[in-house]
PDB file of C-alpha atoms in Angstrom:
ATOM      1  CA  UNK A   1     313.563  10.381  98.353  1.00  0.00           C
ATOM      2  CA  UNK A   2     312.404  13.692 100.318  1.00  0.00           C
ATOM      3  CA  UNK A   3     315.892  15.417 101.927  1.00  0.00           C
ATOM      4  CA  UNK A   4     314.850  15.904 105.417  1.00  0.00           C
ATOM      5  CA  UNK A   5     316.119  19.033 107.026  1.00  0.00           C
ATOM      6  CA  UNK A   6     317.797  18.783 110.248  1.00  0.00           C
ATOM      7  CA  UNK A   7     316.035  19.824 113.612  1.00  0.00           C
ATOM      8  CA  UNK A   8     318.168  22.865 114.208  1.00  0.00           C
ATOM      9  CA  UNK A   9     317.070  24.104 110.790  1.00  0.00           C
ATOM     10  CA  UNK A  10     313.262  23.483 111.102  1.00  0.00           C
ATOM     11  CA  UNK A  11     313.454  25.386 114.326  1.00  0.00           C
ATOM     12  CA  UNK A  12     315.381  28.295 113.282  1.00  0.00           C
ATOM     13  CA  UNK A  13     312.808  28.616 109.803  1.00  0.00           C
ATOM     14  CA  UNK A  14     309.588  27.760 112.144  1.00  0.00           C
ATOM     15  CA  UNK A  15     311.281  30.808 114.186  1.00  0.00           C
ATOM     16  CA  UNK A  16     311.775  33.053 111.162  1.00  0.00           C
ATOM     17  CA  UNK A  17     308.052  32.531 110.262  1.00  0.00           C
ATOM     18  CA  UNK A  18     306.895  33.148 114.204  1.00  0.00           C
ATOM     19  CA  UNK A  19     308.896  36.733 114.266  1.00  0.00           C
ATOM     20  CA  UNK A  20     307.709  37.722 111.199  1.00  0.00           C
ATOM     21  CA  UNK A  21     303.827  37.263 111.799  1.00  0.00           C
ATOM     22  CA  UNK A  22     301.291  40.042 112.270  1.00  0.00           C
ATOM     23  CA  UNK A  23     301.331  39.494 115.833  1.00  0.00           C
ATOM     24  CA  UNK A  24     304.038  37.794 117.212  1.00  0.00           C
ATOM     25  CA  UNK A  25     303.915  35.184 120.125  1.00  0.00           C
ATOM     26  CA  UNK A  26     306.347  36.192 122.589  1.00  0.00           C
ATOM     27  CA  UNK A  27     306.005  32.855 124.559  1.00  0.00           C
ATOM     28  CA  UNK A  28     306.235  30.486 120.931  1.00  0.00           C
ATOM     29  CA  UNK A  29     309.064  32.173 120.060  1.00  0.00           C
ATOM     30  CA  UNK A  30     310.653  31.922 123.439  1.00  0.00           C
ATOM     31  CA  UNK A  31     310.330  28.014 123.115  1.00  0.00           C
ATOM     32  CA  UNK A  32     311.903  27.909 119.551  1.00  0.00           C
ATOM     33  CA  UNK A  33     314.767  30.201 120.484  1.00  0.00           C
ATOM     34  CA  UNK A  34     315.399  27.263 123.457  1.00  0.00           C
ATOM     35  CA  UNK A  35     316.180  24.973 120.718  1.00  0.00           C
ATOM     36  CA  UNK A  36     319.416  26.709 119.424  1.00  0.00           C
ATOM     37  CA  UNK A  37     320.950  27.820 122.665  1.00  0.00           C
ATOM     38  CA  UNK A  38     323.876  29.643 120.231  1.00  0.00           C
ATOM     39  CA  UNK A  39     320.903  32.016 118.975  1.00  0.00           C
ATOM     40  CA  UNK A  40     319.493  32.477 122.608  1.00  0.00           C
ATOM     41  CA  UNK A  41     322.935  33.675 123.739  1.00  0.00           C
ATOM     42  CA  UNK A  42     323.209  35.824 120.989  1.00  0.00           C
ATOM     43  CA  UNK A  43     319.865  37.498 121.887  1.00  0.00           C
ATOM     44  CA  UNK A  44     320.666  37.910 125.771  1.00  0.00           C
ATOM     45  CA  UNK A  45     323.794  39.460 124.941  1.00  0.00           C
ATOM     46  CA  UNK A  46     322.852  41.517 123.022  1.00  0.00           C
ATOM     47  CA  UNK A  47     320.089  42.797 125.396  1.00  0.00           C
ATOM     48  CA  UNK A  48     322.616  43.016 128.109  1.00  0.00           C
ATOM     49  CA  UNK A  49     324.897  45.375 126.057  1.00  0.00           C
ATOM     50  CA  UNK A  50     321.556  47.196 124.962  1.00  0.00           C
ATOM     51  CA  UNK A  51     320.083  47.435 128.285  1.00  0.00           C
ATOM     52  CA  UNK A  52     323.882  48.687 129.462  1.00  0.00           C
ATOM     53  CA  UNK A  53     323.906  51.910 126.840  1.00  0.00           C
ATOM     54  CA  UNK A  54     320.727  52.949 126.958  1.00  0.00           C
ATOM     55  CA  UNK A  55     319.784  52.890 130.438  1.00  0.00           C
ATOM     56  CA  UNK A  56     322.935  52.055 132.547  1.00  0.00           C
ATOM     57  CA  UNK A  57     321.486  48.615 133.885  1.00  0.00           C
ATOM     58  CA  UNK A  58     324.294  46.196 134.328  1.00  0.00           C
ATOM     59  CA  UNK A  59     321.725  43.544 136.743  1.00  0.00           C
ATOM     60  CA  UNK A  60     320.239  41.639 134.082  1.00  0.00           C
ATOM     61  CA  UNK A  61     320.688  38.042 135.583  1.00  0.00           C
ATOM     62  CA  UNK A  62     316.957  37.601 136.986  1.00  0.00           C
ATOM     63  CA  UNK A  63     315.800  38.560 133.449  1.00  0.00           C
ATOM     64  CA  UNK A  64     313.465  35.956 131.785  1.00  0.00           C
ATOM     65  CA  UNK A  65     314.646  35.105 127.904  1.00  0.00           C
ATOM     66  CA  UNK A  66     311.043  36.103 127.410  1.00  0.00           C
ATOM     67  CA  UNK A  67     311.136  39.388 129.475  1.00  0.00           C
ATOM     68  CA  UNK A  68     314.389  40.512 127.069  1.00  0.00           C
ATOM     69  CA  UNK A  69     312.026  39.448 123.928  1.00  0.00           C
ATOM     70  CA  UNK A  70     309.511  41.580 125.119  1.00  0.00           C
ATOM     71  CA  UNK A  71     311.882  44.843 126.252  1.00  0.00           C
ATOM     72  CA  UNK A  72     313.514  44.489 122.310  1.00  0.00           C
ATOM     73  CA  UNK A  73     310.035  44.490 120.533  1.00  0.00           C
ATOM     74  CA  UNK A  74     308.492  42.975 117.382  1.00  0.00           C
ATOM     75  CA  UNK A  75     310.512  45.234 114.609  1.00  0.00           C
ATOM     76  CA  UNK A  76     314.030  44.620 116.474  1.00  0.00           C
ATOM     77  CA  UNK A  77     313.248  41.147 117.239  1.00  0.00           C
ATOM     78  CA  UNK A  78     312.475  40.400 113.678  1.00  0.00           C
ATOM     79  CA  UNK A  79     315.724  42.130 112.391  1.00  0.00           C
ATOM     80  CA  UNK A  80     317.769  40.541 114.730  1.00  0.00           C
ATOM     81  CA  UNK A  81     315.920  37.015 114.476  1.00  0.00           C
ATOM     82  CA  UNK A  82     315.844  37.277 110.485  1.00  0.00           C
ATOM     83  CA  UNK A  83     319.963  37.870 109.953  1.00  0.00           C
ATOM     84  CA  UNK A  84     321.078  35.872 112.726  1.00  0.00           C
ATOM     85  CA  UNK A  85     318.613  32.550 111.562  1.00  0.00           C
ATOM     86  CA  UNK A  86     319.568  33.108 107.755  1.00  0.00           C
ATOM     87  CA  UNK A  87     323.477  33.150 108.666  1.00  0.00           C
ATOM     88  CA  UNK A  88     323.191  29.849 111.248  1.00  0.00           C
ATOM     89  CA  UNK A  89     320.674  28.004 108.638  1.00  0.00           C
ATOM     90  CA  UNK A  90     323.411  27.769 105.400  1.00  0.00           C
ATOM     91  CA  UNK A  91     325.697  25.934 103.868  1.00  0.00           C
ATOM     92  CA  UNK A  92     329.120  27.324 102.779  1.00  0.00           C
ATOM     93  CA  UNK A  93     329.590  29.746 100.162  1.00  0.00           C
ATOM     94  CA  UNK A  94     326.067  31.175 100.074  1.00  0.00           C
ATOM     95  CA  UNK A  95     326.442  33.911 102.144  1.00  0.00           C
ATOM     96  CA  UNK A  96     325.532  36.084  99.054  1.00  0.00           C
ATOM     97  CA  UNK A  97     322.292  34.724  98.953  1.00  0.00           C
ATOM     98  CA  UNK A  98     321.169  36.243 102.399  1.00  0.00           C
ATOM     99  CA  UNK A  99     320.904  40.042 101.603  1.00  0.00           C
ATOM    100  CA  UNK A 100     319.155  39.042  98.992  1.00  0.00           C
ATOM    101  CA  UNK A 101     316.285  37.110 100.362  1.00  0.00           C
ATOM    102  CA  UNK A 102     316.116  40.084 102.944  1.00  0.00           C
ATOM    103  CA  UNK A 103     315.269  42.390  99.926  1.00  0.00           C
ATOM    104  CA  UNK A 104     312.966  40.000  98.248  1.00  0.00           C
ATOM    105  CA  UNK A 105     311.173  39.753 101.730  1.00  0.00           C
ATOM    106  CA  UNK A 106     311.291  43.052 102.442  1.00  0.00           C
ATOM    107  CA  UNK A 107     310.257  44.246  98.857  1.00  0.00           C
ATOM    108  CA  UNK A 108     307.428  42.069  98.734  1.00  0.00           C
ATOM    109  CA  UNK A 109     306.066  43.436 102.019  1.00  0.00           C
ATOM    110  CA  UNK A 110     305.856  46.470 100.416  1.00  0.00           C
ATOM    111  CA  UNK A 111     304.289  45.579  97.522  1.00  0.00           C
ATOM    112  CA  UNK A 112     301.622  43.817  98.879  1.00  0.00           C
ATOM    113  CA  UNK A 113     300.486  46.900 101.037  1.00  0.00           C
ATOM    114  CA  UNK A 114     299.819  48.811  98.135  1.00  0.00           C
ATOM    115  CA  UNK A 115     297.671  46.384  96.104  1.00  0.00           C
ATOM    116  CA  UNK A 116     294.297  46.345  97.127  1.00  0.00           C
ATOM    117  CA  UNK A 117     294.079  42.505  97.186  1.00  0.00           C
ATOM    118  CA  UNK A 118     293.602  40.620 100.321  1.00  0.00           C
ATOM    119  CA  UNK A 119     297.366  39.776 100.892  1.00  0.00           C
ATOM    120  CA  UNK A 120     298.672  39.860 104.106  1.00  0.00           C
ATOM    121  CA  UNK A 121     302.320  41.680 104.271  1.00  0.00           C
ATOM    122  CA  UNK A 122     303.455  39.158 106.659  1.00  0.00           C
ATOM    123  CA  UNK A 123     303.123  36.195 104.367  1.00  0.00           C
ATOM    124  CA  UNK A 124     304.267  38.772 101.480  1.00  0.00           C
ATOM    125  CA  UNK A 125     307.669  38.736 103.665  1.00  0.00           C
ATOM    126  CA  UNK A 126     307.398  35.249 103.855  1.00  0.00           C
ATOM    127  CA  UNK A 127     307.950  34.339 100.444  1.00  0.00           C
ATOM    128  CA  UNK A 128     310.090  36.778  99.289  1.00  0.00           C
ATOM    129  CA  UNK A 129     312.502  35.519 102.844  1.00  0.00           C
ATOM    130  CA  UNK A 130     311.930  31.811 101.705  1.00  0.00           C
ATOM    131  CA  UNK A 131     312.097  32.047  98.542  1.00  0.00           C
ATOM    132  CA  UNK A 132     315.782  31.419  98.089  1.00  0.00           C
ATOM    133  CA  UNK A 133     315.767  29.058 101.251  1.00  0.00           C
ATOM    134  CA  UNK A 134     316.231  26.175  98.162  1.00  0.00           C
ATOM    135  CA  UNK A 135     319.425  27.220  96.941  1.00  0.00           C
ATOM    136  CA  UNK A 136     320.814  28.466 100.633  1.00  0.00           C
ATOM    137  CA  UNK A 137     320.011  24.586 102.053  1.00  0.00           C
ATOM    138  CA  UNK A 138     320.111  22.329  98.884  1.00  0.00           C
ATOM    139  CA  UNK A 139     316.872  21.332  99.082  1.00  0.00           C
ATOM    140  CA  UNK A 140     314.512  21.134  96.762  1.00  0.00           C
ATOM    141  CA  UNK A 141     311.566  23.948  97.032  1.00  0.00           C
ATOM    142  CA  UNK A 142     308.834  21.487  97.627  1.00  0.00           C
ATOM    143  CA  UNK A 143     310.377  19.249  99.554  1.00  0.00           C
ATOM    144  CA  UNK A 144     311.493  21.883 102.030  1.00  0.00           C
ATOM    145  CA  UNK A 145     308.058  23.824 102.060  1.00  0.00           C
ATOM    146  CA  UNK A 146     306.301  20.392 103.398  1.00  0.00           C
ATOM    147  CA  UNK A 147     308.604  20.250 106.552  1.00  0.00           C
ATOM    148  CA  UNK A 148     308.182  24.005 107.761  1.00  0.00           C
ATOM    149  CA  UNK A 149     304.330  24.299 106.985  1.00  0.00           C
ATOM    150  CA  UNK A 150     304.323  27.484 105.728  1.00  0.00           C
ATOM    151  CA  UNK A 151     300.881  29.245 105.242  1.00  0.00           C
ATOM    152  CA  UNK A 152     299.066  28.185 101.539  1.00  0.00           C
ATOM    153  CA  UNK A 153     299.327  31.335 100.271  1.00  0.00           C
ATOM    154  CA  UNK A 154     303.018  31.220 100.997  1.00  0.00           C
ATOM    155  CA  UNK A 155     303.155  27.311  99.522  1.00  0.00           C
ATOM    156  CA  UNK A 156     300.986  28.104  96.460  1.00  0.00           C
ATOM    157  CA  UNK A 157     303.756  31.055  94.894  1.00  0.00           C
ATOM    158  CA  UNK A 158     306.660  29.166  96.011  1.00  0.00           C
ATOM    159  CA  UNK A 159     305.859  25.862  94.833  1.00  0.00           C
ATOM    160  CA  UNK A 160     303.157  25.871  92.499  1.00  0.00           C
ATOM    161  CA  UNK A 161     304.184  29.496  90.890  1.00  0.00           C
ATOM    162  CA  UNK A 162     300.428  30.586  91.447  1.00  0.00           C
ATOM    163  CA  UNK A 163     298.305  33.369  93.266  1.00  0.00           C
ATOM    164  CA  UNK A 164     298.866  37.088  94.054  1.00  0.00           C
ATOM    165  CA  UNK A 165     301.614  36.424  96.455  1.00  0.00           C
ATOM    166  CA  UNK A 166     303.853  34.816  92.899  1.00  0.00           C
ATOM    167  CA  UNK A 167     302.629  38.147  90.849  1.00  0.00           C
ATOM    168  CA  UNK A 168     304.346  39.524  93.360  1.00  0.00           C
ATOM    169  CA  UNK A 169     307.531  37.988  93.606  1.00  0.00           C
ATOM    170  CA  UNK A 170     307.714  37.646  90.190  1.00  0.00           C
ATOM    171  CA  UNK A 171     308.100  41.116  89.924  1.00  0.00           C
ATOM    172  CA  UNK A 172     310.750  41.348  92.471  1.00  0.00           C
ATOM    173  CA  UNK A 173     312.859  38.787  90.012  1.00  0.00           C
ATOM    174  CA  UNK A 174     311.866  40.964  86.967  1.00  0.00           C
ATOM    175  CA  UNK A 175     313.662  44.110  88.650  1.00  0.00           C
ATOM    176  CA  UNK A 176     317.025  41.836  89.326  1.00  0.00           C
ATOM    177  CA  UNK A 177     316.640  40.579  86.050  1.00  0.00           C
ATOM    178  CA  UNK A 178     316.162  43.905  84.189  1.00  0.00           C
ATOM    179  CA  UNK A 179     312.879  42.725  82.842  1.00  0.00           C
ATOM    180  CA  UNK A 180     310.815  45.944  82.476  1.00  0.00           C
ATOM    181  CA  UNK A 181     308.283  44.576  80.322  1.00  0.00           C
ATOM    182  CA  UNK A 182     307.722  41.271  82.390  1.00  0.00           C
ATOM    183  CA  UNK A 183     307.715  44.112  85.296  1.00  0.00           C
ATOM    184  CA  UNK A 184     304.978  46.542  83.883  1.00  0.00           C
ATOM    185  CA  UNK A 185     302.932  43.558  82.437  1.00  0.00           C
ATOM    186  CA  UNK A 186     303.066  42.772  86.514  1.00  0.00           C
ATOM    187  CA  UNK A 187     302.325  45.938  87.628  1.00  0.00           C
ATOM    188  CA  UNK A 188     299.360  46.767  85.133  1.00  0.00           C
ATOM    189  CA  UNK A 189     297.971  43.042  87.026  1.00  0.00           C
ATOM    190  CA  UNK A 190     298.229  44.099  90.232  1.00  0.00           C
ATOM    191  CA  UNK A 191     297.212  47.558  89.649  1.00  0.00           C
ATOM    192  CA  UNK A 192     300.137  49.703  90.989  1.00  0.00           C
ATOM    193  CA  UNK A 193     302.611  52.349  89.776  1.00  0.00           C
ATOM    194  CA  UNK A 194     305.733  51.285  87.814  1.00  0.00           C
ATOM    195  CA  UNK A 195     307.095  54.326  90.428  1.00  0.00           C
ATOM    196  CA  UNK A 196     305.829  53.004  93.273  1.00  0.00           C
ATOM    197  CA  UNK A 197     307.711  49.750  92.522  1.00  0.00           C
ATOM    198  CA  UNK A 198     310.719  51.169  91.926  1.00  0.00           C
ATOM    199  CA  UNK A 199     310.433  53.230  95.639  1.00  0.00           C
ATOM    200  CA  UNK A 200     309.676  49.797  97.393  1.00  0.00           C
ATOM    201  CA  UNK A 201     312.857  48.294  95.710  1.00  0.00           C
ATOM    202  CA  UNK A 202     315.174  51.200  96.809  1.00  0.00           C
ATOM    203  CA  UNK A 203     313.369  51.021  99.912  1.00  0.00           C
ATOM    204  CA  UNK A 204     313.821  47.229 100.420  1.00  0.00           C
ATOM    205  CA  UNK A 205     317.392  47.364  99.637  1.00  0.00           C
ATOM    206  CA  UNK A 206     318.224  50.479 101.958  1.00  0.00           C
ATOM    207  CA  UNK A 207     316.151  48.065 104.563  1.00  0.00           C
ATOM    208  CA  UNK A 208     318.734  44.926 103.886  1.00  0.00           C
ATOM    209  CA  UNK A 209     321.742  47.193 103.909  1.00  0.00           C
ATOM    210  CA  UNK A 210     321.119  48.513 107.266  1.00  0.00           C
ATOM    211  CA  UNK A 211     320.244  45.358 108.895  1.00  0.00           C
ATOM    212  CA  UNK A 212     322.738  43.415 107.260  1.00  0.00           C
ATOM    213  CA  UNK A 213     325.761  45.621 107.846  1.00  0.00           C
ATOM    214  CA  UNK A 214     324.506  47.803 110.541  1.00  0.00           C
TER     215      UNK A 214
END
């Protein structure tokens, strides 16, 4: 029998997805942010205090949860969205697991703007995110990839271990795993530099780092 997530968990992975798209919808993820009102006053604070040191504005009350959205940003929205989501979504004692799926996102964002296949680097960020969502909510893969609808692409390399978008995060488990030959086979596939990898993975870390621990 399927392990059905709970409600506050589909929202806050349906939100994860939203902030991390190409183009973000500031209204969509208004509305998923009013489903966890702990998250929401997370964000407004944090706006306030933001709004307070850089510009000296203390009146903030009249402000729409959409008008602070929109003041933060797409790249601050998605770190804050991204750390604050994976920390509310897990279960105890798997708070290790976090940074990592921020690298694997992050890593495989990079990666898939240097191939010259038709990947998108928001769904690249997808699965590397996701892709320890399994162990973080003790769920299995598949049955957790049916509830949040992720895009094929996405489905395909988490569930079925197929496509470009797996090549790629295969190669992000061959670097934590030491595997430099599974990594160069990889590479040589998906026509980049063994160099170039390495840069996105000290790049991706740096990346987790900074918006894990400030």
């Amino acid at each position: 029998k399927n392990k059905c997530l709970p409600q506050n968990t589909l929202s806050l992975c349906r939100l994860m997805m939203e902030v991390n798209r190409e183009a973000p919808d500031f209204s969509a993820i208004e509305n998923l942010l009013k489903t966890d009102l702990t998250l929401s006053y997370k964000i407004m604070r944090y706006v306030r205090n933001l709004l307070f040191k850089s510009h000296g504005i203390t009146e903030t009350d009249n402000f729409s949860l959409k008008e602070m959205l929109m003041y933060l940003g797409c790249n601050a929205i998605r770190r804050f969205v991204t750390v604050a989501a994976l920390a509310n979504i897990g279960v105890a004692g798997v708070s290790e697991w976090y940074h990592l799926s921020m690298v694997r996102g992050k890593f495989c964002e990079l990666i898939a703007r240097q191939t010259e296949l038709a990947l998108l680097p928001c769904n690249a960020f997808m699965c590397g995110l996701f892709s320890l969502l399994d162990i973080i909510l003790e769920v299995p893969m598949d049955d957790l990839i049916k509830q949040i609808s992720v895009p094929h692409a996405v489905s395909a390399a988490l569930c079925e271990h197929k496509g470009d978008l797996h090549n790629v995060l295969a190669l992000s488990l061959c670097y934590e795993q030491f595997n430099w030959e599974g990594a160069s086979e990889i590479c040589h596939t998906l026509n980049i530099s063994e160099f170039s990898v390495i840069e996105a993975m000290q790049a991706a870390t740096k990346w987790a780092d900074e918006i894990s621990f400030g």
